[in-house]
Amino acid sequence: MASESSLMENLQDHHLEGEGQHRNPSEVKMSQIVLPCHANNCRELSIGQLLKWMDCTACLSAERHAGCPCVTASVDDIYFEHTIGVGQVVNIKAKVNRAFNSSMEVGIEVSCEDLHSGRHWRVCQAFATFVARRTGTNKVQLKQVVPCTHREQVEHSLAAERRRMRLIHHDIMQDLLNNKTFQRSISEGGIVYVPGAESRDELAAVSTERTRVESVELVLPPHANHQVNTFGGQIMAWMENVANIAASRLCNAHPTLRTIDMFYFRGPSQVGDRLILKAIVNNTFKNSMEVGVCAEAYQGEEPLRHINSAFMTFEVLDENGRPRPLPPIKPEPQEGRRRYQEALARKKIRLDRKYIISCKQTEVPLSVPWDPSNQVYLSYNNVSALKMLAAKNSWVLSSKKNLVSLYTVEESQSLCFRVESEVDVPAHRAFTLVSDLSRRHEWDQHYTLCELLIRVNEDDCIYRVVTPSVGEGGKVQDFILLASRRLPCESGDPYVIALQSVTLPTHPPTEEFNRGEVVCAGFIIYEVSKSVSKISYYNQAGPGVLPYISTDIAGLSSSFYSTFCACSQYLMENRVTSPLLASATL
């Protein structure tokens, strides 16, 4: 692998000499043709081999940015969209999206190329976290990534949100498992095994013990990286191998790996370690199965060290490429039952995350039902949608009055606008005041009422907002809004207040109000100086919002100006924090 990496970097440097367009300094590319030695018995590229190539490429990118050795800390969930056959070419591109103190996020893109037809298609995308490890005693402080292109700016901004999600990943799982509604749904929908009273499905169930796999690997120098630690990609490849065997034992066929939940490295492994790899099928879901796999290491008589855990979802495809039904499993008591329930929780989280994060802003319905289990992904989608809206490079100045500017972006299916001005109020104070939606009616005539429904956590709240009717005699509108606020992750980052509609079962639409939906809206506040901030309000105008601002955009009105002036006056009047407000929590 080391020789492959050196050759790949040399080829890349040669390519850079002839490339005139911008190239991220940390970008690394690898291209590999799939040979029979890389493939499984179906002549498809082994996912374990692909993981090794991905990790190698990402590590080289991280080290190019850090200028020192780096180790893999984690790899986010991966969805494999296509398999890759023998003779096809795998193209892998990795670059550092953002650096924090001693860690950085590396984005990885994998595509496939057919040399005979010239076709290209995407295989998967991943985000890996690497930690810089200096050989000396000096503390690592990574240089910041300077995004140059529109896409780099978006990825740089969203990296902070993805980092936030990683840090609370474990808490999400525990909260869902402790949720009484979820526990009740498991007991109602799951299989309860009563000796002597088995149904036909229960008699066909496969014992999880039949799928248990345990294998040992001796870590040799070829398995290590240049720091003499076991190569992270190699560990992931060994884990995929035993998981594949466990899945095959259940279905008696060759399974196809579809998704991998987050890899999280809990400790290092070195040359000379014995690596014990264990896998077992945790649960089946009609056409798919989850396999849990863990890696533990030891040397001599020392106790086992937990190195890594992951959860992989497999399918078995028929001759037409469609997923085949799978038999149910019969979990063993206690630990088996726990794994069975946790697999159900992970599936729900995975479906919530996949739907919410991949949902396009133009899709209908716009609002996603809120519940505590999907809150973190709704919040991520809320903030990321606003940041992507702000990062658009096609904003056009429509009108300007004094120091208040109105910008628009007209697209095929939506109209976006931005109102912007500077105020003589410190950014942190402006953020505190504007993020308190319960006081927005004091300066915004479009907010007749704003009541707090749920205080989700310190940074997220759900409000019900009432706005006046557009036409004479029409119904007033109400909105159910998730408000997500974010402090700057580091110097130079803005304050963010993102707003997006959600659906609450406790507050359905009523006859008295016309229920509106906010696709994407919110404030982004930059610190211009210690006493001046630049406030930008964004809105991706949907049918419920457009009537309020259409005359402004057409140049027939300047209500946006008067509203922003009222906001500025409100901020100036509350510029100094009173002792009472200083002690209050938003």
PDB file of N, CA and C in Angstrom, residues 154-239:
ATOM      1  N   VAL A 154     -19.301  25.832   1.279  1.00  0.00           N
ATOM      2  CA  VAL A 154     -20.431  25.089   1.842  1.00  0.00           C
ATOM      3  C   VAL A 154     -19.940  23.942   2.719  1.00  0.00           C
ATOM      4  N   GLU A 155     -18.993  23.143   2.207  1.00  0.00           N
ATOM      5  CA  GLU A 155     -18.482  22.001   2.979  1.00  0.00           C
ATOM      6  C   GLU A 155     -17.774  22.465   4.250  1.00  0.00           C
ATOM      7  N   HIS A 156     -17.042  23.563   4.153  1.00  0.00           N
ATOM      8  CA  HIS A 156     -16.355  24.107   5.325  1.00  0.00           C
ATOM      9  C   HIS A 156     -17.361  24.497   6.399  1.00  0.00           C
ATOM     10  N   SER A 157     -18.453  25.109   5.978  1.00  0.00           N
ATOM     11  CA  SER A 157     -19.473  25.545   6.924  1.00  0.00           C
ATOM     12  C   SER A 157     -20.213  24.359   7.542  1.00  0.00           C
ATOM     13  N   LEU A 158     -20.565  23.364   6.706  1.00  0.00           N
ATOM     14  CA  LEU A 158     -21.341  22.221   7.200  1.00  0.00           C
ATOM     15  C   LEU A 158     -20.498  21.267   8.047  1.00  0.00           C
ATOM     16  N   ALA A 159     -19.182  21.325   7.906  1.00  0.00           N
ATOM     17  CA  ALA A 159     -18.320  20.431   8.694  1.00  0.00           C
ATOM     18  C   ALA A 159     -18.520  20.641  10.187  1.00  0.00           C
ATOM     19  N   ALA A 160     -18.791  21.886  10.593  1.00  0.00           N
ATOM     20  CA  ALA A 160     -19.022  22.157  12.013  1.00  0.00           C
ATOM     21  C   ALA A 160     -20.295  21.469  12.494  1.00  0.00           C
ATOM     22  N   GLU A 161     -21.342  21.441  11.638  1.00  0.00           N
ATOM     23  CA  GLU A 161     -22.584  20.765  12.015  1.00  0.00           C
ATOM     24  C   GLU A 161     -22.391  19.255  12.075  1.00  0.00           C
ATOM     25  N   ARG A 162     -21.639  18.700  11.111  1.00  0.00           N
ATOM     26  CA  ARG A 162     -21.400  17.247  11.137  1.00  0.00           C
ATOM     27  C   ARG A 162     -20.596  16.862  12.385  1.00  0.00           C
ATOM     28  N   ARG A 163     -19.652  17.701  12.770  1.00  0.00           N
ATOM     29  CA  ARG A 163     -18.872  17.431  13.981  1.00  0.00           C
ATOM     30  C   ARG A 163     -19.785  17.410  15.199  1.00  0.00           C
ATOM     31  N   ARG A 164     -20.717  18.332  15.237  1.00  0.00           N
ATOM     32  CA  ARG A 164     -21.688  18.387  16.333  1.00  0.00           C
ATOM     33  C   ARG A 164     -22.488  17.090  16.403  1.00  0.00           C
ATOM     34  N   MET A 165     -22.891  16.559  15.248  1.00  0.00           N
ATOM     35  CA  MET A 165     -23.669  15.326  15.210  1.00  0.00           C
ATOM     36  C   MET A 165     -22.854  14.143  15.711  1.00  0.00           C
ATOM     37  N   ARG A 166     -21.570  14.103  15.341  1.00  0.00           N
ATOM     38  CA  ARG A 166     -20.721  12.981  15.788  1.00  0.00           C
ATOM     39  C   ARG A 166     -20.606  12.959  17.304  1.00  0.00           C
ATOM     40  N   LEU A 167     -20.466  14.142  17.885  1.00  0.00           N
ATOM     41  CA  LEU A 167     -20.242  14.217  19.326  1.00  0.00           C
ATOM     42  C   LEU A 167     -21.445  13.754  20.140  1.00  0.00           C
ATOM     43  N   ILE A 168     -22.649  13.846  19.555  1.00  0.00           N
ATOM     44  CA  ILE A 168     -23.843  13.438  20.316  1.00  0.00           C
ATOM     45  C   ILE A 168     -24.463  12.163  19.748  1.00  0.00           C
ATOM     46  N   HIS A 169     -23.715  11.460  18.879  1.00  0.00           N
ATOM     47  CA  HIS A 169     -24.248  10.249  18.238  1.00  0.00           C
ATOM     48  C   HIS A 169     -24.691   9.217  19.267  1.00  0.00           C
ATOM     49  N   HIS A 170     -23.863   8.994  20.279  1.00  0.00           N
ATOM     50  CA  HIS A 170     -24.185   7.982  21.299  1.00  0.00           C
ATOM     51  C   HIS A 170     -25.431   8.389  22.091  1.00  0.00           C
ATOM     52  N   ASP A 171     -25.546   9.682  22.412  1.00  0.00           N
ATOM     53  CA  ASP A 171     -26.697  10.146  23.195  1.00  0.00           C
ATOM     54  C   ASP A 171     -28.010   9.952  22.438  1.00  0.00           C
ATOM     55  N   ILE A 172     -27.985  10.136  21.111  1.00  0.00           N
ATOM     56  CA  ILE A 172     -29.195   9.944  20.308  1.00  0.00           C
ATOM     57  C   ILE A 172     -29.700   8.517  20.458  1.00  0.00           C
ATOM     58  N   MET A 173     -28.768   7.572  20.381  1.00  0.00           N
ATOM     59  CA  MET A 173     -29.115   6.155  20.476  1.00  0.00           C
ATOM     60  C   MET A 173     -29.719   5.840  21.852  1.00  0.00           C
ATOM     61  N   GLN A 174     -29.087   6.325  22.898  1.00  0.00           N
ATOM     62  CA  GLN A 174     -29.569   6.034  24.246  1.00  0.00           C
ATOM     63  C   GLN A 174     -30.939   6.659  24.505  1.00  0.00           C
ATOM     64  N   ASP A 175     -31.141   7.876  24.002  1.00  0.00           N
ATOM     65  CA  ASP A 175     -32.434   8.535  24.190  1.00  0.00           C
ATOM     66  C   ASP A 175     -33.554   7.749  23.519  1.00  0.00           C
ATOM     67  N   LEU A 176     -33.275   7.217  22.329  1.00  0.00           N
ATOM     68  CA  LEU A 176     -34.306   6.462  21.622  1.00  0.00           C
ATOM     69  C   LEU A 176     -34.607   5.144  22.337  1.00  0.00           C
ATOM     70  N   LEU A 177     -33.579   4.454  22.811  1.00  0.00           N
ATOM     71  CA  LEU A 177     -33.787   3.182  23.509  1.00  0.00           C
ATOM     72  C   LEU A 177     -34.559   3.374  24.811  1.00  0.00           C
ATOM     73  N   ASN A 178     -34.408   4.545  25.427  1.00  0.00           N
ATOM     74  CA  ASN A 178     -35.115   4.821  26.671  1.00  0.00           C
ATOM     75  C   ASN A 178     -36.507   5.402  26.449  1.00  0.00           C
ATOM     76  N   ASN A 179     -36.844   5.661  25.181  1.00  0.00           N
ATOM     77  CA  ASN A 179     -38.137   6.235  24.850  1.00  0.00           C
ATOM     78  C   ASN A 179     -39.231   5.182  25.015  1.00  0.00           C
ATOM     79  N   LYS A 180     -40.224   5.468  25.843  1.00  0.00           N
ATOM     80  CA  LYS A 180     -41.273   4.476  26.133  1.00  0.00           C
ATOM     81  C   LYS A 180     -42.113   4.147  24.910  1.00  0.00           C
ATOM     82  N   THR A 181     -42.364   5.150  24.066  1.00  0.00           N
ATOM     83  CA  THR A 181     -43.138   4.901  22.845  1.00  0.00           C
ATOM     84  C   THR A 181     -42.404   3.930  21.936  1.00  0.00           C
ATOM     85  N   PHE A 182     -41.077   4.116  21.817  1.00  0.00           N
ATOM     86  CA  PHE A 182     -40.281   3.210  20.981  1.00  0.00           C
ATOM     87  C   PHE A 182     -40.262   1.805  21.572  1.00  0.00           C
ATOM     88  N   GLN A 183     -40.109   1.699  22.881  1.00  0.00           N
ATOM     89  CA  GLN A 183     -40.104   0.384  23.519  1.00  0.00           C
ATOM     90  C   GLN A 183     -41.437  -0.328  23.300  1.00  0.00           C
ATOM     91  N   ARG A 184     -42.534   0.422  23.369  1.00  0.00           N
ATOM     92  CA  ARG A 184     -43.853  -0.171  23.160  1.00  0.00           C
ATOM     93  C   ARG A 184     -44.001  -0.650  21.717  1.00  0.00           C
ATOM     94  N   SER A 185     -43.473   0.118  20.760  1.00  0.00           N
ATOM     95  CA  SER A 185     -43.564  -0.283  19.350  1.00  0.00           C
ATOM     96  C   SER A 185     -42.758  -1.550  19.090  1.00  0.00           C
ATOM     97  N   ILE A 186     -41.647  -1.727  19.810  1.00  0.00           N
ATOM     98  CA  ILE A 186     -40.857  -2.953  19.668  1.00  0.00           C
ATOM     99  C   ILE A 186     -41.660  -4.148  20.172  1.00  0.00           C
ATOM    100  N   SER A 187     -42.265  -3.999  21.354  1.00  0.00           N
ATOM    101  CA  SER A 187     -43.000  -5.124  21.930  1.00  0.00           C
ATOM    102  C   SER A 187     -44.235  -5.482  21.114  1.00  0.00           C
ATOM    103  N   GLU A 188     -44.824  -4.458  20.447  1.00  0.00           N
ATOM    104  CA  GLU A 188     -46.009  -4.729  19.632  1.00  0.00           C
ATOM    105  C   GLU A 188     -45.643  -5.300  18.267  1.00  0.00           C
ATOM    106  N   GLY A 189     -44.522  -4.830  17.703  1.00  0.00           N
ATOM    107  CA  GLY A 189     -44.178  -5.242  16.345  1.00  0.00           C
ATOM    108  C   GLY A 189     -43.164  -6.353  16.265  1.00  0.00           C
ATOM    109  N   GLY A 190     -42.431  -6.604  17.364  1.00  0.00           N
ATOM    110  CA  GLY A 190     -41.401  -7.634  17.321  1.00  0.00           C
ATOM    111  C   GLY A 190     -41.951  -9.021  17.557  1.00  0.00           C
ATOM    112  N   ILE A 191     -41.077 -10.011  17.415  1.00  0.00           N
ATOM    113  CA  ILE A 191     -41.455 -11.402  17.636  1.00  0.00           C
ATOM    114  C   ILE A 191     -41.200 -11.758  19.091  1.00  0.00           C
ATOM    115  N   VAL A 192     -42.200 -12.246  19.766  1.00  0.00           N
ATOM    116  CA  VAL A 192     -42.051 -12.689  21.150  1.00  0.00           C
ATOM    117  C   VAL A 192     -42.066 -14.218  21.149  1.00  0.00           C
ATOM    118  N   TYR A 193     -41.006 -14.822  21.612  1.00  0.00           N
ATOM    119  CA  TYR A 193     -40.859 -16.275  21.542  1.00  0.00           C
ATOM    120  C   TYR A 193     -41.378 -16.925  22.820  1.00  0.00           C
ATOM    121  N   VAL A 194     -42.402 -17.741  22.648  1.00  0.00           N
ATOM    122  CA  VAL A 194     -42.971 -18.476  23.771  1.00  0.00           C
ATOM    123  C   VAL A 194     -42.751 -19.964  23.501  1.00  0.00           C
ATOM    124  N   PRO A 195     -41.955 -20.654  24.322  1.00  0.00           N
ATOM    125  CA  PRO A 195     -41.680 -22.067  24.076  1.00  0.00           C
ATOM    126  C   PRO A 195     -42.966 -22.872  23.934  1.00  0.00           C
ATOM    127  N   GLY A 196     -43.039 -23.690  22.867  1.00  0.00           N
ATOM    128  CA  GLY A 196     -44.176 -24.568  22.635  1.00  0.00           C
ATOM    129  C   GLY A 196     -45.335 -23.904  21.929  1.00  0.00           C
ATOM    130  N   ALA A 197     -45.217 -22.569  21.645  1.00  0.00           N
ATOM    131  CA  ALA A 197     -46.321 -21.865  20.988  1.00  0.00           C
ATOM    132  C   ALA A 197     -45.816 -21.080  19.785  1.00  0.00           C
ATOM    133  N   GLU A 198     -44.851 -21.661  19.062  1.00  0.00           N
ATOM    134  CA  GLU A 198     -44.243 -20.954  17.942  1.00  0.00           C
ATOM    135  C   GLU A 198     -45.183 -20.925  16.735  1.00  0.00           C
ATOM    136  N   SER A 199     -45.220 -19.777  16.059  1.00  0.00           N
ATOM    137  CA  SER A 199     -45.953 -19.653  14.803  1.00  0.00           C
ATOM    138  C   SER A 199     -45.089 -20.185  13.671  1.00  0.00           C
ATOM    139  N   ARG A 200     -45.647 -20.190  12.458  1.00  0.00           N
ATOM    140  CA  ARG A 200     -44.885 -20.671  11.303  1.00  0.00           C
ATOM    141  C   ARG A 200     -43.651 -19.805  11.070  1.00  0.00           C
ATOM    142  N   ASP A 201     -43.804 -18.463  11.196  1.00  0.00           N
ATOM    143  CA  ASP A 201     -42.665 -17.567  11.022  1.00  0.00           C
ATOM    144  C   ASP A 201     -41.612 -17.805  12.086  1.00  0.00           C
ATOM    145  N   GLU A 202     -42.066 -18.056  13.315  1.00  0.00           N
ATOM    146  CA  GLU A 202     -41.119 -18.275  14.402  1.00  0.00           C
ATOM    147  C   GLU A 202     -40.367 -19.584  14.220  1.00  0.00           C
ATOM    148  N   LEU A 203     -41.053 -20.610  13.674  1.00  0.00           N
ATOM    149  CA  LEU A 203     -40.379 -21.886  13.419  1.00  0.00           C
ATOM    150  C   LEU A 203     -39.335 -21.749  12.316  1.00  0.00           C
ATOM    151  N   ALA A 204     -39.552 -20.813  11.370  1.00  0.00           N
ATOM    152  CA  ALA A 204     -38.598 -20.586  10.278  1.00  0.00           C
ATOM    153  C   ALA A 204     -37.452 -19.680  10.694  1.00  0.00           C
ATOM    154  N   ALA A 205     -37.537 -19.094  11.888  1.00  0.00           N
ATOM    155  CA  ALA A 205     -36.517 -18.145  12.323  1.00  0.00           C
ATOM    156  C   ALA A 205     -35.174 -18.841  12.508  1.00  0.00           C
ATOM    157  N   VAL A 206     -34.120 -18.112  12.173  1.00  0.00           N
ATOM    158  CA  VAL A 206     -32.753 -18.619  12.286  1.00  0.00           C
ATOM    159  C   VAL A 206     -32.152 -18.115  13.594  1.00  0.00           C
ATOM    160  N   SER A 207     -31.561 -18.998  14.353  1.00  0.00           N
ATOM    161  CA  SER A 207     -30.911 -18.592  15.599  1.00  0.00           C
ATOM    162  C   SER A 207     -29.700 -17.706  15.279  1.00  0.00           C
ATOM    163  N   THR A 208     -29.560 -16.629  16.018  1.00  0.00           N
ATOM    164  CA  THR A 208     -28.425 -15.731  15.777  1.00  0.00           C
ATOM    165  C   THR A 208     -27.092 -16.437  16.038  1.00  0.00           C
ATOM    166  N   GLU A 209     -27.094 -17.430  16.915  1.00  0.00           N
ATOM    167  CA  GLU A 209     -25.845 -18.121  17.224  1.00  0.00           C
ATOM    168  C   GLU A 209     -25.261 -18.817  15.995  1.00  0.00           C
ATOM    169  N   ARG A 210     -26.136 -19.200  15.066  1.00  0.00           N
ATOM    170  CA  ARG A 210     -25.658 -19.842  13.834  1.00  0.00           C
ATOM    171  C   ARG A 210     -24.811 -18.891  12.998  1.00  0.00           C
ATOM    172  N   THR A 211     -25.038 -17.576  13.169  1.00  0.00           N
ATOM    173  CA  THR A 211     -24.330 -16.591  12.351  1.00  0.00           C
ATOM    174  C   THR A 211     -23.077 -16.044  13.030  1.00  0.00           C
ATOM    175  N   ARG A 212     -22.819 -16.472  14.245  1.00  0.00           N
ATOM    176  CA  ARG A 212     -21.674 -15.922  14.987  1.00  0.00           C
ATOM    177  C   ARG A 212     -20.356 -16.299  14.318  1.00  0.00           C
ATOM    178  N   VAL A 213     -19.465 -15.321  14.172  1.00  0.00           N
ATOM    179  CA  VAL A 213     -18.143 -15.532  13.569  1.00  0.00           C
ATOM    180  C   VAL A 213     -17.092 -14.931  14.483  1.00  0.00           C
ATOM    181  N   GLU A 214     -15.999 -15.661  14.658  1.00  0.00           N
ATOM    182  CA  GLU A 214     -14.848 -15.124  15.388  1.00  0.00           C
ATOM    183  C   GLU A 214     -13.588 -15.502  14.626  1.00  0.00           C
ATOM    184  N   SER A 215     -12.744 -14.519  14.409  1.00  0.00           N
ATOM    185  CA  SER A 215     -11.524 -14.746  13.638  1.00  0.00           C
ATOM    186  C   SER A 215     -10.397 -13.944  14.275  1.00  0.00           C
ATOM    187  N   VAL A 216      -9.173 -14.416  14.125  1.00  0.00           N
ATOM    188  CA  VAL A 216      -8.020 -13.714  14.695  1.00  0.00           C
ATOM    189  C   VAL A 216      -7.027 -13.386  13.581  1.00  0.00           C
ATOM    190  N   GLU A 217      -6.441 -12.217  13.682  1.00  0.00           N
ATOM    191  CA  GLU A 217      -5.424 -11.778  12.723  1.00  0.00           C
ATOM    192  C   GLU A 217      -4.193 -11.326  13.495  1.00  0.00           C
ATOM    193  N   LEU A 218      -3.011 -11.723  13.013  1.00  0.00           N
ATOM    194  CA  LEU A 218      -1.754 -11.255  13.583  1.00  0.00           C
ATOM    195  C   LEU A 218      -1.307 -10.024  12.801  1.00  0.00           C
ATOM    196  N   VAL A 219      -1.139  -8.906  13.483  1.00  0.00           N
ATOM    197  CA  VAL A 219      -0.744  -7.665  12.809  1.00  0.00           C
ATOM    198  C   VAL A 219       0.744  -7.723  12.475  1.00  0.00           C
ATOM    199  N   LEU A 220       1.038  -7.771  11.183  1.00  0.00           N
ATOM    200  CA  LEU A 220       2.401  -7.845  10.674  1.00  0.00           C
ATOM    201  C   LEU A 220       2.819  -6.492  10.089  1.00  0.00           C
ATOM    202  N   PRO A 221       4.101  -6.274   9.847  1.00  0.00           N
ATOM    203  CA  PRO A 221       4.539  -4.990   9.269  1.00  0.00           C
ATOM    204  C   PRO A 221       3.794  -4.563   8.005  1.00  0.00           C
ATOM    205  N   PRO A 222       3.439  -5.480   7.081  1.00  0.00           N
ATOM    206  CA  PRO A 222       2.678  -5.016   5.904  1.00  0.00           C
ATOM    207  C   PRO A 222       1.299  -4.454   6.235  1.00  0.00           C
ATOM    208  N   HIS A 223       0.782  -4.767   7.439  1.00  0.00           N
ATOM    209  CA  HIS A 223      -0.527  -4.262   7.842  1.00  0.00           C
ATOM    210  C   HIS A 223      -0.443  -2.906   8.530  1.00  0.00           C
ATOM    211  N   ALA A 224       0.765  -2.402   8.752  1.00  0.00           N
ATOM    212  CA  ALA A 224       0.952  -1.171   9.515  1.00  0.00           C
ATOM    213  C   ALA A 224       1.193   0.013   8.590  1.00  0.00           C
ATOM    214  N   ASN A 225       0.918   1.194   9.129  1.00  0.00           N
ATOM    215  CA  ASN A 225       1.205   2.411   8.377  1.00  0.00           C
ATOM    216  C   ASN A 225       2.619   2.893   8.702  1.00  0.00           C
ATOM    217  N   HIS A 226       2.959   4.090   8.252  1.00  0.00           N
ATOM    218  CA  HIS A 226       4.308   4.608   8.449  1.00  0.00           C
ATOM    219  C   HIS A 226       4.565   5.011   9.895  1.00  0.00           C
ATOM    220  N   GLN A 227       3.539   4.901  10.763  1.00  0.00           N
ATOM    221  CA  GLN A 227       3.729   5.191  12.181  1.00  0.00           C
ATOM    222  C   GLN A 227       3.798   3.903  13.003  1.00  0.00           C
ATOM    223  N   VAL A 228       3.820   2.753  12.335  1.00  0.00           N
ATOM    224  CA  VAL A 228       3.882   1.424  12.936  1.00  0.00           C
ATOM    225  C   VAL A 228       2.598   1.093  13.694  1.00  0.00           C
ATOM    226  N   ASN A 229       1.529   1.844  13.460  1.00  0.00           N
ATOM    227  CA  ASN A 229       0.210   1.481  13.959  1.00  0.00           C
ATOM    228  C   ASN A 229      -0.514   0.673  12.894  1.00  0.00           C
ATOM    229  N   THR A 230      -1.431  -0.185  13.330  1.00  0.00           N
ATOM    230  CA  THR A 230      -2.213  -0.943  12.358  1.00  0.00           C
ATOM    231  C   THR A 230      -3.005   0.033  11.487  1.00  0.00           C
ATOM    232  N   PHE A 231      -2.871  -0.117  10.195  1.00  0.00           N
ATOM    233  CA  PHE A 231      -3.539   0.750   9.226  1.00  0.00           C
ATOM    234  C   PHE A 231      -5.048   0.674   9.441  1.00  0.00           C
ATOM    235  N   GLY A 232      -5.686   1.840   9.646  1.00  0.00           N
ATOM    236  CA  GLY A 232      -7.122   1.866   9.909  1.00  0.00           C
ATOM    237  C   GLY A 232      -7.925   1.195   8.820  1.00  0.00           C
ATOM    238  N   GLY A 233      -7.519   1.395   7.561  1.00  0.00           N
ATOM    239  CA  GLY A 233      -8.216   0.758   6.452  1.00  0.00           C
ATOM    240  C   GLY A 233      -8.130  -0.747   6.506  1.00  0.00           C
ATOM    241  N   GLN A 234      -7.001  -1.275   7.013  1.00  0.00           N
ATOM    242  CA  GLN A 234      -6.850  -2.725   7.135  1.00  0.00           C
ATOM    243  C   GLN A 234      -7.797  -3.286   8.190  1.00  0.00           C
ATOM    244  N   ILE A 235      -7.924  -2.577   9.309  1.00  0.00           N
ATOM    245  CA  ILE A 235      -8.850  -3.030  10.347  1.00  0.00           C
ATOM    246  C   ILE A 235     -10.281  -3.039   9.806  1.00  0.00           C
ATOM    247  N   MET A 236     -10.656  -1.987   9.090  1.00  0.00           N
ATOM    248  CA  MET A 236     -12.002  -1.931   8.520  1.00  0.00           C
ATOM    249  C   MET A 236     -12.220  -3.057   7.516  1.00  0.00           C
ATOM    250  N   ALA A 237     -11.180  -3.401   6.748  1.00  0.00           N
ATOM    251  CA  ALA A 237     -11.295  -4.491   5.767  1.00  0.00           C
ATOM    252  C   ALA A 237     -11.491  -5.830   6.468  1.00  0.00           C
ATOM    253  N   TRP A 238     -10.755  -6.070   7.543  1.00  0.00           N
ATOM    254  CA  TRP A 238     -10.931  -7.318   8.293  1.00  0.00           C
ATOM    255  C   TRP A 238     -12.331  -7.385   8.904  1.00  0.00           C
ATOM    256  N   MET A 239     -12.832  -6.247   9.389  1.00  0.00           N
ATOM    257  CA  MET A 239     -14.170  -6.214   9.985  1.00  0.00           C
ATOM    258  C   MET A 239     -15.227  -6.519   8.930  1.00  0.00           C
TER     259      MET A 239
END
